[in-house]
Amino acid sequence: MKILVCISHVPDTTSKIKFVDENTKFDTTGVQFIIGPYDDYALARAVELKESIGSTTITVINVGLKETEPVIRKALAIGADDAIRINSAPINSYFVASKIAEQAKDFDLIMMGRESIDYNGGVVHSMVAEILGFPIVSPVMKLDIEGSVVKMTREIDGGQEIVEAQLPLVVGCQEPIAEWKIPNMRGIMSARTKPLKVVEVNSDDDFMESLKYELPPTKGAVQLISPDNISELVSKLRNEAKVL
Amino acid sequence: MSQLVFLESQEGKIKSTSLEAVAFAHAMGGQVTAIAMGSVSTTELEAVGKYGDIKILHANDSKFDKPTVAVCSNAIEQAMRAEKADVLILSNSSFVALLGASVAVKLKANIALNVVELPKTSPSFKVKQSVFSGKAYVWVEMKSEKKVISIKKNAVELKESGGKVTLVAFNPTLKEKDFNIKVISGTKATGEISLSDASIIVSGGRGMKGAENWGILEELAKSLNAATGCSKPVSDLGWRPHHEHVGQTGIKVAPQLYIAVGISGAIQHIAGVNASKCIVVINSDPEAPFFKVADFGVVGDAFDIVPKLTAAIKNMK
């Protein structure tokens, strides 16, 4: 089986978000970049599938400039066999999806996170599926393969559903599909020599343009209420905040 | 301009987030049409008219009760073309985002997710999106002829003006392969209010000291008709089910009132709740970072304060 894991290159979840150039660019100074946390779950499950199914290969793909290579190497260290980097900034979700789809035709299972944590679109997987004509299931919390049937548990509002689909398939993953894997020393050493193919593309499809960033307005000071006067809290919620 | 709204339904009920999408579509001006799939009662559909005149295309067939992405996106595409709609307005749920993505590819439309306020339509079409998991916003220009927008909760004020509903039967043309996902079984916690729909949320963190102590939070939630949530450590420890995890890597919520009990307020948790209208923090540590983003705070022992709060709320009613 051939598995393709799509990884995003995103600021660590603890990052403070700031902008430069009159709020038109994300300020990457001091920001630690990681594999998208949800993509990391997808990768971890892919590695488990490879271990249990046998004769399975995992390719990771990322749409990004050279600066994303340390993150790609980390994915190789965790257990992917080879990697593809589409040499372009990830301009918008359709651009990313179409470039992934171009490389994804021969894969049986295409896995990625339910969403990236920078733009939080949660749409790239569905676009890839639409372009390739494959089914899409997301967010997937459990995934097992029996022959060409994929059994999954997906999250729905306030509950879960068990669903089945045939390969080829695209899935968006989230916890607890697998535990994040930390690369071991052998993995890190071997990752250095694993193949990483760089694909050049035209990046003229930029009709969706980011204009200006804004930060959320800062809150006023908190109003502290004494634990001995809880009825005051209730009356403030009702009369001041008008939320009760 | 004309807008099409997808009405997401669950067990025959239209979700409140979809009604917000209807209100948003009306606030943009112009003609509004909606599409509903599966067994939804006429009474439910009539209620959609409270935000203004609307035509509803209803694909009323039980085979659409648990639709796949392919089924819905093909139906929406056909409705967009038939109604000559310019903008597809979607509510914010992970399933609906999948539909939006699929329709956007079919229509070569730009797609904007997590839109937080009405678009600016002149001189060009611009929308404000929430990005970096609620830590920032970005204005983007949408240049394609057709557009797909999903809105975040509270993106528009709900104004009930009353209007006429015109129901039209709708029979999308579908292929066998569109039904490519089989739902085997489902479990849904009955009687529970879902986090994404709730207007009040009571959340607990590690400060609750154990799963066995959730009773007081459930009592409080019950008195407020609220949903219960939790922080990531709590769901990681298995004290609460995963679908209650609120935060950057869990569910991002935007209720009217968010009450956080025993949650210190890590940046990842705050990212998931900072769109809430009002935040109340109850924590024994006065230095807890959550107080910095709270509207109201109570410093003290949750096991003392929460029951008092429940009693005070019951008293008020």
Coordinates of C-alpha atoms in Angstrom, one line a residue:
Chain A
M1 CA 0.0 0.0 0.0
K2 CA 1.2 3.5 -0.7
I3 CA 0.4 6.2 1.9
L4 CA 0.9 9.9 1.3
V5 CA 1.0 12.1 4.4
C6 CA 0.6 15.8 3.8
I7 CA 2.3 18.0 6.4
S8 CA 1.9 21.7 7.1
H9 CA 4.8 23.8 8.5
V10 CA 3.2 25.9 11.2
P11 CA 4.2 28.0 14.2
D12 CA 4.4 26.0 17.5
T13 CA 1.1 26.2 19.4
T14 CA 2.8 28.3 22.2
S15 CA 3.9 31.0 19.7
K16 CA 2.9 34.6 20.2
I17 CA 1.5 35.8 16.9
K18 CA 2.9 39.2 15.6
F19 CA 3.0 41.0 12.3
V20 CA 5.5 43.3 10.5
D21 CA 5.5 45.6 7.4
E22 CA 2.5 47.5 8.6
N23 CA 0.7 44.3 9.5
T24 CA 0.9 42.7 6.1
K25 CA 3.4 39.9 7.0
F26 CA 3.6 37.3 9.7
D27 CA 6.6 38.0 11.9
T28 CA 8.6 34.7 12.1
T29 CA 11.3 36.2 14.4
G30 CA 11.8 33.8 17.3
V31 CA 9.0 31.5 16.1
Q32 CA 9.6 27.8 16.3
F33 CA 8.1 25.9 13.4
I34 CA 6.7 22.4 13.8
I35 CA 4.8 19.7 11.8
G36 CA 1.1 20.7 12.1
P37 CA -0.1 18.9 15.3
Y38 CA -3.0 17.2 13.5
D39 CA -0.7 16.2 10.6
D40 CA 1.6 14.7 13.2
Y41 CA -1.2 12.4 14.3
A42 CA -1.8 11.4 10.7
L43 CA 1.9 10.6 10.3
A44 CA 2.0 8.6 13.5
R45 CA -1.0 6.5 12.4
A46 CA 0.6 6.0 9.0
V47 CA 3.8 4.7 10.7
E48 CA 1.7 2.3 12.8
L49 CA -0.2 1.1 9.7
K50 CA 3.1 0.5 7.9
E51 CA 4.3 -1.6 10.9
S52 CA 1.2 -3.7 11.0
I53 CA 0.3 -4.1 7.3
G54 CA 3.8 -4.6 5.8
S55 CA 4.8 -3.9 2.2
T56 CA 3.7 -0.3 2.8
T57 CA 5.5 2.8 2.0
I58 CA 5.0 6.3 3.4
T59 CA 5.7 9.5 1.4
V60 CA 5.4 12.9 3.1
I61 CA 4.6 15.9 1.1
N62 CA 4.8 19.6 1.9
V63 CA 4.2 22.7 -0.1
G64 CA 6.8 25.2 1.1
L65 CA 10.1 27.0 0.5
K66 CA 13.4 25.6 1.6
E67 CA 12.9 26.7 5.2
T68 CA 10.4 23.8 5.7
E69 CA 13.0 21.1 5.1
P70 CA 14.0 20.6 8.8
V71 CA 10.3 19.8 9.5
I72 CA 10.2 17.4 6.5
R73 CA 13.4 15.7 7.8
K74 CA 11.7 15.3 11.1
A75 CA 8.8 13.5 9.4
L76 CA 11.3 11.2 7.7
A77 CA 13.0 10.6 11.1
I78 CA 9.6 9.6 12.6
G79 CA 9.2 6.9 9.9
A80 CA 8.3 8.2 6.4
D81 CA 10.3 6.6 3.6
D82 CA 10.7 9.5 1.3
A83 CA 9.5 13.1 0.8
I84 CA 8.4 15.6 -1.8
R85 CA 8.7 19.3 -1.3
I86 CA 6.7 21.5 -3.7
N87 CA 9.0 24.5 -4.0
S88 CA 6.6 27.4 -3.4
A89 CA 5.0 29.3 -0.5
P90 CA 1.6 27.8 0.3
I91 CA -0.3 30.7 -1.3
N92 CA -3.8 29.5 -0.5
S93 CA -5.7 26.4 0.2
Y94 CA -6.6 25.6 -3.4
F95 CA -3.0 26.1 -4.5
V96 CA -1.8 23.7 -1.9
A97 CA -4.5 21.2 -2.6
S98 CA -4.0 21.2 -6.4
K99 CA -0.2 20.8 -6.1
I100 CA -0.7 17.9 -3.6
A101 CA -3.3 16.3 -6.0
E102 CA -0.8 16.4 -8.9
Q103 CA 1.5 14.2 -6.9
A104 CA -1.1 12.1 -5.2
K105 CA -2.7 10.1 -8.1
D106 CA -0.9 6.8 -7.4
F107 CA -1.5 6.7 -3.7
D108 CA -4.0 4.5 -2.0
L109 CA -4.4 6.5 1.2
I110 CA -3.9 10.2 1.6
M111 CA -3.7 11.3 5.2
M112 CA -3.3 14.7 6.8
G113 CA -4.5 16.7 9.8
R114 CA -8.1 17.8 10.1
E115 CA -6.8 21.4 9.7
S116 CA -3.6 23.4 9.9
I117 CA -3.2 25.5 12.9
D118 CA -2.2 28.7 11.1
Y119 CA -5.1 29.2 8.7
N120 CA -7.4 26.6 10.2
G121 CA -9.3 26.2 7.0
G122 CA -9.8 22.4 7.3
V123 CA -10.4 22.4 3.5
V124 CA -7.2 21.1 1.8
H125 CA -8.1 17.4 2.3
S126 CA -11.5 17.9 0.9
M127 CA -10.1 19.8 -2.1
V128 CA -7.6 17.1 -2.8
A129 CA -10.4 14.5 -2.6
E130 CA -12.6 16.6 -5.0
I131 CA -9.8 17.0 -7.5
L132 CA -8.9 13.3 -7.5
G133 CA -12.5 12.1 -7.2
F134 CA -11.7 10.2 -4.0
P135 CA -14.0 10.0 -1.0
I136 CA -13.2 12.2 2.0
V137 CA -13.7 11.4 5.7
S138 CA -12.8 13.9 8.5
P139 CA -12.2 14.3 11.4
V140 CA -11.1 10.7 11.9
M141 CA -10.3 9.5 15.4
K142 CA -9.7 5.8 14.6
L143 CA -8.6 4.2 11.4
D144 CA -8.1 0.5 10.5
I145 CA -7.7 -1.2 7.2
E146 CA -9.1 -4.5 6.2
G147 CA -8.3 -5.4 2.6
S148 CA -9.5 -2.4 0.6
V149 CA -12.1 -1.4 3.2
V150 CA -11.1 1.4 5.6
K151 CA -13.0 1.4 8.9
M152 CA -13.0 4.7 10.7
T153 CA -14.5 6.5 13.7
R154 CA -15.2 10.1 12.9
E155 CA -16.3 12.8 15.2
I156 CA -19.7 14.4 14.7
D157 CA -21.3 17.2 16.8
G158 CA -21.5 15.8 20.4
G159 CA -20.7 12.2 19.3
Q160 CA -19.1 9.8 17.0
E161 CA -19.9 7.7 14.0
I162 CA -18.4 4.5 12.7
V163 CA -18.0 4.7 8.9
E164 CA -16.6 2.6 6.1
A165 CA -15.1 3.6 2.8
Q166 CA -13.1 2.0 0.0
L167 CA -9.5 2.8 -1.0
P168 CA -8.4 5.1 -2.5
L169 CA -9.4 7.6 0.2
V170 CA -8.5 10.9 1.7
V171 CA -8.7 11.4 5.5
G172 CA -8.3 14.3 7.8
C173 CA -7.0 13.1 11.2
Q174 CA -7.2 14.2 14.8
E175 CA -6.4 12.7 18.2
P176 CA -6.7 10.0 19.5
I177 CA -6.0 8.3 16.1
A178 CA -2.4 7.6 17.4
E179 CA 0.1 9.0 19.9
W180 CA 2.6 11.5 18.5
K181 CA 5.9 9.8 17.8
I182 CA 9.3 11.2 18.9
P183 CA 12.1 10.3 16.5
N184 CA 14.8 8.1 17.9
M185 CA 18.5 8.4 17.1
R186 CA 18.4 5.8 14.4
G187 CA 15.5 7.5 12.7
I188 CA 17.3 10.9 12.9
M189 CA 20.4 9.4 11.3
S190 CA 18.6 7.6 8.5
A191 CA 16.4 10.7 7.8
R192 CA 19.5 12.5 6.5
T193 CA 19.9 10.2 3.6
K194 CA 16.3 9.4 2.7
P195 CA 15.2 10.8 -0.6
L196 CA 13.7 14.3 -0.6
K197 CA 12.5 15.3 -4.1
V198 CA 12.0 19.0 -4.8
V199 CA 9.3 19.8 -7.4
E200 CA 9.3 23.2 -9.1
V201 CA 6.0 24.8 -9.9
N202 CA 4.6 28.0 -11.2
S203 CA 3.1 30.0 -8.4
D204 CA 0.9 32.3 -10.4
D205 CA -2.3 31.1 -8.9
D206 CA -2.6 33.8 -6.3
F207 CA -6.0 35.3 -7.0
M208 CA -6.8 35.2 -3.3
E209 CA -4.8 37.9 -1.7
S210 CA -4.1 38.5 2.0
L211 CA -4.2 42.2 2.6
K212 CA -3.8 43.1 6.2
Y213 CA -3.6 41.3 9.5
E214 CA -5.1 42.4 12.8
L215 CA -4.7 41.3 16.3
P216 CA -7.8 40.7 18.6
P217 CA -8.6 43.8 20.7
T218 CA -7.1 43.6 24.1
K219 CA -9.5 43.0 27.0
G220 CA -10.1 45.6 29.7
A221 CA -9.0 44.7 33.2
V222 CA -10.8 41.8 34.8
Q223 CA -13.4 42.6 37.4
L224 CA -12.6 40.6 40.5
I225 CA -15.5 39.4 42.6
S226 CA -15.3 38.1 46.1
P227 CA -16.1 34.4 46.6
D228 CA -18.4 35.5 49.4
N229 CA -20.5 37.6 47.1
I230 CA -21.3 35.3 44.2
S231 CA -24.8 36.8 43.8
E232 CA -23.0 40.0 42.6
L233 CA -21.4 38.0 39.8
V234 CA -24.8 36.7 38.7
S235 CA -26.3 40.2 38.7
K236 CA -23.3 41.6 36.8
L237 CA -23.6 38.8 34.2
R238 CA -27.3 39.6 33.9
N239 CA -27.3 43.4 34.0
E240 CA -23.8 44.5 32.8
A241 CA -22.7 41.8 30.4
K242 CA -26.3 40.8 29.5
V243 CA -25.4 37.2 28.9
L244 CA -27.9 35.6 31.3
Chain B
M1 CA -25.9 39.9 -5.2
S2 CA -27.6 36.7 -4.4
Q3 CA -26.6 34.2 -1.7
L4 CA -27.2 30.5 -1.2
V5 CA -27.1 29.1 2.4
F6 CA -26.6 25.4 3.2
L7 CA -28.9 24.4 6.1
E8 CA -27.1 21.7 8.1
S9 CA -29.4 19.4 9.9
Q10 CA -29.0 16.7 12.5
E11 CA -31.8 14.3 13.3
G12 CA -34.2 16.4 11.4
K13 CA -33.3 19.6 13.2
I14 CA -31.7 22.6 11.5
K15 CA -28.6 23.6 13.5
S16 CA -28.6 27.0 15.1
T17 CA -25.3 27.8 13.4
S18 CA -27.0 27.4 10.0
L19 CA -29.6 29.9 11.1
E20 CA -26.8 32.3 11.8
A21 CA -25.6 31.7 8.3
V22 CA -29.1 32.7 7.1
A23 CA -29.1 35.9 9.1
F24 CA -25.6 36.7 7.7
A25 CA -26.8 36.1 4.1
H26 CA -29.8 38.5 4.7
A27 CA -27.5 41.1 6.3
M28 CA -25.4 41.1 3.1
G29 CA -28.5 42.3 1.2
G30 CA -30.0 40.9 -2.0
Q31 CA -31.8 37.6 -2.6
V32 CA -31.4 34.7 -0.2
T33 CA -32.0 31.0 -1.1
A34 CA -31.3 28.0 1.1
I35 CA -30.8 24.3 0.5
A36 CA -31.8 21.6 3.0
M37 CA -31.0 17.9 2.6
G38 CA -32.9 14.9 4.1
S39 CA -35.9 14.6 6.4
V40 CA -36.5 18.0 7.9
S41 CA -40.0 19.0 8.9
T42 CA -41.9 21.8 7.3
T43 CA -42.2 23.5 10.7
E44 CA -38.4 23.5 11.0
L45 CA -38.1 25.0 7.5
E46 CA -40.8 27.6 8.1
A47 CA -38.8 28.9 11.1
V48 CA -35.9 29.8 8.8
G49 CA -38.0 32.6 7.5
K50 CA -37.7 34.6 10.8
Y51 CA -34.7 36.5 9.4
G52 CA -36.4 37.5 6.1
D53 CA -37.9 36.3 2.9
I54 CA -36.3 33.1 1.7
K55 CA -36.7 30.4 -0.8
I56 CA -35.7 26.9 0.4
L57 CA -34.8 24.1 -1.9
H58 CA -35.6 20.9 -0.1
A59 CA -34.1 17.6 -1.2
N60 CA -36.6 15.7 1.0
D61 CA -35.5 12.1 0.9
S62 CA -34.3 10.0 3.9
K63 CA -31.4 8.8 1.8
F64 CA -29.9 12.3 2.4
D65 CA -30.3 12.0 6.2
K66 CA -26.6 11.1 6.6
P67 CA -25.2 12.6 3.4
T68 CA -21.7 12.2 2.2
V69 CA -19.5 15.2 1.2
A70 CA -19.9 14.2 -2.4
V71 CA -23.7 14.1 -2.2
C72 CA -24.0 17.5 -0.6
S73 CA -21.4 19.2 -2.7
N74 CA -23.0 18.0 -5.9
A75 CA -26.4 19.1 -4.7
I76 CA -25.0 22.5 -3.7
E77 CA -23.2 23.0 -6.9
Q78 CA -26.4 22.3 -8.9
A79 CA -28.4 24.7 -6.6
M80 CA -25.8 27.4 -7.1
R81 CA -26.0 27.1 -10.8
A82 CA -29.8 26.8 -11.0
E83 CA -30.3 29.8 -8.7
K84 CA -27.5 31.8 -10.2
A85 CA -26.2 32.5 -6.7
D86 CA -23.0 34.5 -6.4
V87 CA -21.9 33.6 -2.8
L88 CA -22.4 30.3 -0.9
I89 CA -22.7 31.0 2.8
L90 CA -21.9 28.2 5.2
S91 CA -22.0 27.8 8.9
N92 CA -18.9 26.7 10.8
S93 CA -18.6 22.9 11.3
S94 CA -16.0 20.5 10.2
F95 CA -18.5 18.7 7.9
V96 CA -19.7 21.9 6.3
A97 CA -16.0 23.0 5.7
L98 CA -15.5 19.9 3.7
L99 CA -18.6 20.7 1.6
G100 CA -17.3 24.3 1.0
A101 CA -13.9 23.0 -0.1
S102 CA -15.5 20.6 -2.6
V103 CA -17.9 23.1 -4.0
A104 CA -15.2 25.7 -4.3
V105 CA -13.2 23.4 -6.5
K106 CA -16.2 22.6 -8.7
L107 CA -17.1 26.3 -9.1
K108 CA -13.5 27.6 -9.3
A109 CA -14.5 29.8 -6.4
N110 CA -12.3 31.4 -3.8
I111 CA -13.1 30.1 -0.3
A112 CA -12.8 32.0 2.9
L113 CA -13.2 30.2 6.2
N114 CA -13.9 31.5 9.7
V115 CA -15.2 34.8 8.5
V116 CA -16.0 37.1 11.5
E117 CA -17.9 40.0 10.1
L118 CA -19.9 41.1 7.0
P119 CA -17.8 41.4 3.8
K120 CA -16.9 44.7 2.3
T121 CA -18.2 44.6 -1.2
S122 CA -17.1 47.8 -2.7
P123 CA -14.8 48.5 -4.5
S124 CA -13.7 44.9 -4.2
F125 CA -15.0 41.9 -2.2
K126 CA -13.1 41.7 1.0
V127 CA -13.6 39.5 4.1
K128 CA -12.1 39.3 7.5
Q129 CA -11.0 35.8 8.6
S130 CA -9.9 34.5 11.9
V131 CA -6.5 32.9 11.6
F132 CA -3.8 31.4 13.7
S133 CA -6.4 29.6 15.8
G134 CA -8.1 32.7 16.9
K135 CA -4.9 34.6 17.7
A136 CA -5.2 37.0 14.8
Y137 CA -7.4 38.2 11.9
V138 CA -6.6 38.7 8.2
W139 CA -8.4 40.7 5.5
V140 CA -8.4 38.9 2.2
E141 CA -9.7 40.0 -1.2
M142 CA -11.8 37.4 -3.1
K143 CA -11.5 37.9 -6.8
S144 CA -13.3 34.9 -8.3
E145 CA -16.7 35.3 -9.8
K146 CA -18.4 32.8 -7.4
K147 CA -17.4 32.8 -3.7
V148 CA -17.7 30.4 -0.8
I149 CA -17.7 31.8 2.8
S150 CA -18.0 30.0 6.1
I151 CA -18.8 32.2 9.0
K152 CA -17.7 31.9 12.6
K153 CA -20.2 32.0 15.4
N154 CA -21.3 35.5 16.4
A155 CA -20.2 36.9 13.0
V156 CA -23.5 38.8 12.7
E157 CA -26.2 40.2 15.0
L158 CA -29.3 38.0 14.8
K159 CA -32.2 40.3 13.8
E160 CA -35.6 38.6 13.5
S161 CA -37.6 40.6 11.1
G162 CA -40.0 37.9 10.0
G163 CA -40.4 36.8 6.4
K164 CA -42.0 34.5 4.0
V165 CA -40.7 31.0 3.3
T166 CA -41.1 29.5 -0.2
L167 CA -40.6 25.8 -0.2
V168 CA -39.5 24.2 -3.4
A169 CA -38.8 20.5 -3.9
F170 CA -35.3 19.8 -5.1
N171 CA -34.0 16.7 -6.8
P172 CA -30.3 16.9 -7.3
T173 CA -28.8 14.6 -9.9
L174 CA -26.5 12.2 -8.2
K175 CA -24.4 9.2 -9.0
E176 CA -24.0 5.9 -7.2
K177 CA -20.4 6.8 -6.4
D178 CA -21.4 9.9 -4.6
F179 CA -22.7 7.6 -1.8
N180 CA -19.1 6.5 -1.2
I181 CA -19.1 6.5 2.6
K182 CA -21.2 4.1 4.6
V183 CA -22.3 5.0 8.1
I184 CA -22.3 1.8 10.1
S185 CA -23.4 3.2 13.5
G186 CA -23.4 6.3 15.6
T187 CA -23.3 7.3 19.2
K188 CA -24.5 10.6 20.4
A189 CA -24.7 11.6 24.0
T190 CA -28.4 12.2 24.2
G191 CA -29.8 15.2 25.9
E192 CA -26.5 16.9 25.9
I193 CA -26.1 20.3 24.4
S194 CA -23.3 20.3 21.8
L195 CA -20.4 22.7 22.4
S196 CA -20.5 24.4 19.0
D197 CA -24.2 25.2 19.4
A198 CA -24.2 26.2 23.1
S199 CA -24.7 29.8 24.1
I200 CA -23.2 29.1 27.5
I201 CA -20.3 26.8 28.2
V202 CA -19.0 25.6 31.6
S203 CA -15.5 24.2 31.3
G204 CA -13.2 22.5 33.8
G205 CA -9.5 22.1 34.0
R206 CA -6.9 20.1 36.0
G207 CA -7.9 22.2 39.0
M208 CA -11.0 20.0 39.3
K209 CA -8.6 17.3 40.6
G210 CA -10.4 14.3 39.1
A211 CA -13.2 13.0 37.0
E212 CA -15.2 12.3 40.1
N213 CA -15.5 16.0 40.8
W214 CA -17.4 16.9 37.6
G215 CA -20.7 16.7 39.3
I216 CA -20.7 20.3 40.5
L217 CA -19.8 21.5 37.0
E218 CA -22.6 19.5 35.5
E219 CA -25.0 20.9 38.1
L220 CA -23.9 24.4 37.2
A221 CA -24.2 23.7 33.5
K222 CA -27.7 22.3 34.0
S223 CA -28.8 25.4 35.9
L224 CA -27.7 27.5 32.9
N225 CA -28.8 25.1 30.2
A226 CA -25.1 25.1 29.2
A227 CA -22.8 22.6 27.5
T228 CA -19.8 21.3 29.4
G229 CA -16.2 21.5 28.1
C230 CA -12.7 20.9 29.4
S231 CA -9.1 21.7 28.9
K232 CA -6.7 19.5 26.9
P233 CA -5.0 17.9 30.0
V234 CA -8.4 16.9 31.3
S235 CA -9.3 15.0 28.0
D236 CA -5.7 13.6 27.8
L237 CA -6.1 12.2 31.3
G238 CA -9.3 10.7 30.2
W239 CA -11.4 12.5 32.9
R240 CA -13.7 13.8 30.1
P241 CA -14.5 12.5 26.6
H242 CA -12.3 13.9 23.8
H243 CA -15.2 15.8 22.1
E244 CA -15.4 18.1 25.1
H245 CA -11.8 19.4 24.6
V246 CA -11.9 23.1 24.0
G247 CA -8.8 24.9 22.7
Q248 CA -6.5 25.4 19.7
T249 CA -6.3 21.7 18.9
G250 CA -9.8 20.9 20.2
I251 CA -13.1 22.6 19.5
K252 CA -12.9 26.4 19.1
V253 CA -16.0 27.9 20.6
A254 CA -17.6 31.4 20.7
P255 CA -20.5 31.3 23.2
Q256 CA -22.2 34.3 24.9
L257 CA -20.8 33.2 28.2
Y258 CA -17.7 31.0 28.9
I259 CA -17.1 29.9 32.5
A260 CA -13.7 28.4 33.1
V261 CA -13.2 26.6 36.4
G262 CA -9.7 25.4 37.5
I263 CA -8.2 26.2 34.1
S264 CA -5.0 28.1 34.3
G265 CA -5.3 29.5 30.7
A266 CA -2.5 28.2 28.5
I267 CA -2.2 30.2 25.3
Q268 CA -3.6 27.2 23.4
H269 CA -6.8 27.1 25.5
I270 CA -7.3 30.8 25.2
A271 CA -7.0 30.7 21.4
G272 CA -10.0 28.3 21.4
V273 CA -12.2 30.6 23.6
N274 CA -11.2 34.2 23.0
A275 CA -14.1 34.8 20.6
S276 CA -16.5 34.3 23.5
K277 CA -18.6 37.4 24.4
C278 CA -18.0 37.2 28.1
I279 CA -15.5 35.1 30.0
V280 CA -15.7 34.2 33.7
V281 CA -12.7 32.6 35.4
I282 CA -12.8 30.8 38.7
N283 CA -9.3 29.8 39.9
S284 CA -7.5 29.4 43.2
D285 CA -4.3 31.0 41.8
P286 CA -4.6 34.7 41.5
E287 CA -1.7 34.7 39.0
A288 CA -3.4 32.3 36.6
P289 CA -2.9 33.8 33.1
F290 CA -6.6 33.2 32.3
F291 CA -7.5 36.2 34.5
K292 CA -5.8 38.5 31.9
V293 CA -8.4 37.7 29.2
A294 CA -11.4 37.4 31.6
D295 CA -14.2 39.8 32.0
F296 CA -15.0 38.6 35.5
G297 CA -12.9 36.6 37.9
V298 CA -13.3 34.9 41.2
V299 CA -10.2 33.9 43.1
G300 CA -10.9 30.9 45.4
D301 CA -11.7 27.3 45.8
A302 CA -13.9 25.9 43.0
F303 CA -15.4 23.4 45.3
D304 CA -16.7 26.2 47.4
I305 CA -17.6 28.7 44.7
V306 CA -19.2 26.6 42.0
P307 CA -22.1 25.2 44.2
K308 CA -22.7 28.8 45.4
L309 CA -22.9 30.0 41.9
T310 CA -25.3 27.3 40.9
A311 CA -27.5 28.2 43.9
A312 CA -27.4 31.9 43.0
I313 CA -28.4 31.2 39.4
K314 CA -31.3 28.9 40.6
N315 CA -32.4 31.7 42.9
M316 CA -32.4 34.2 40.1
K317 CA -34.9 32.2 38.1

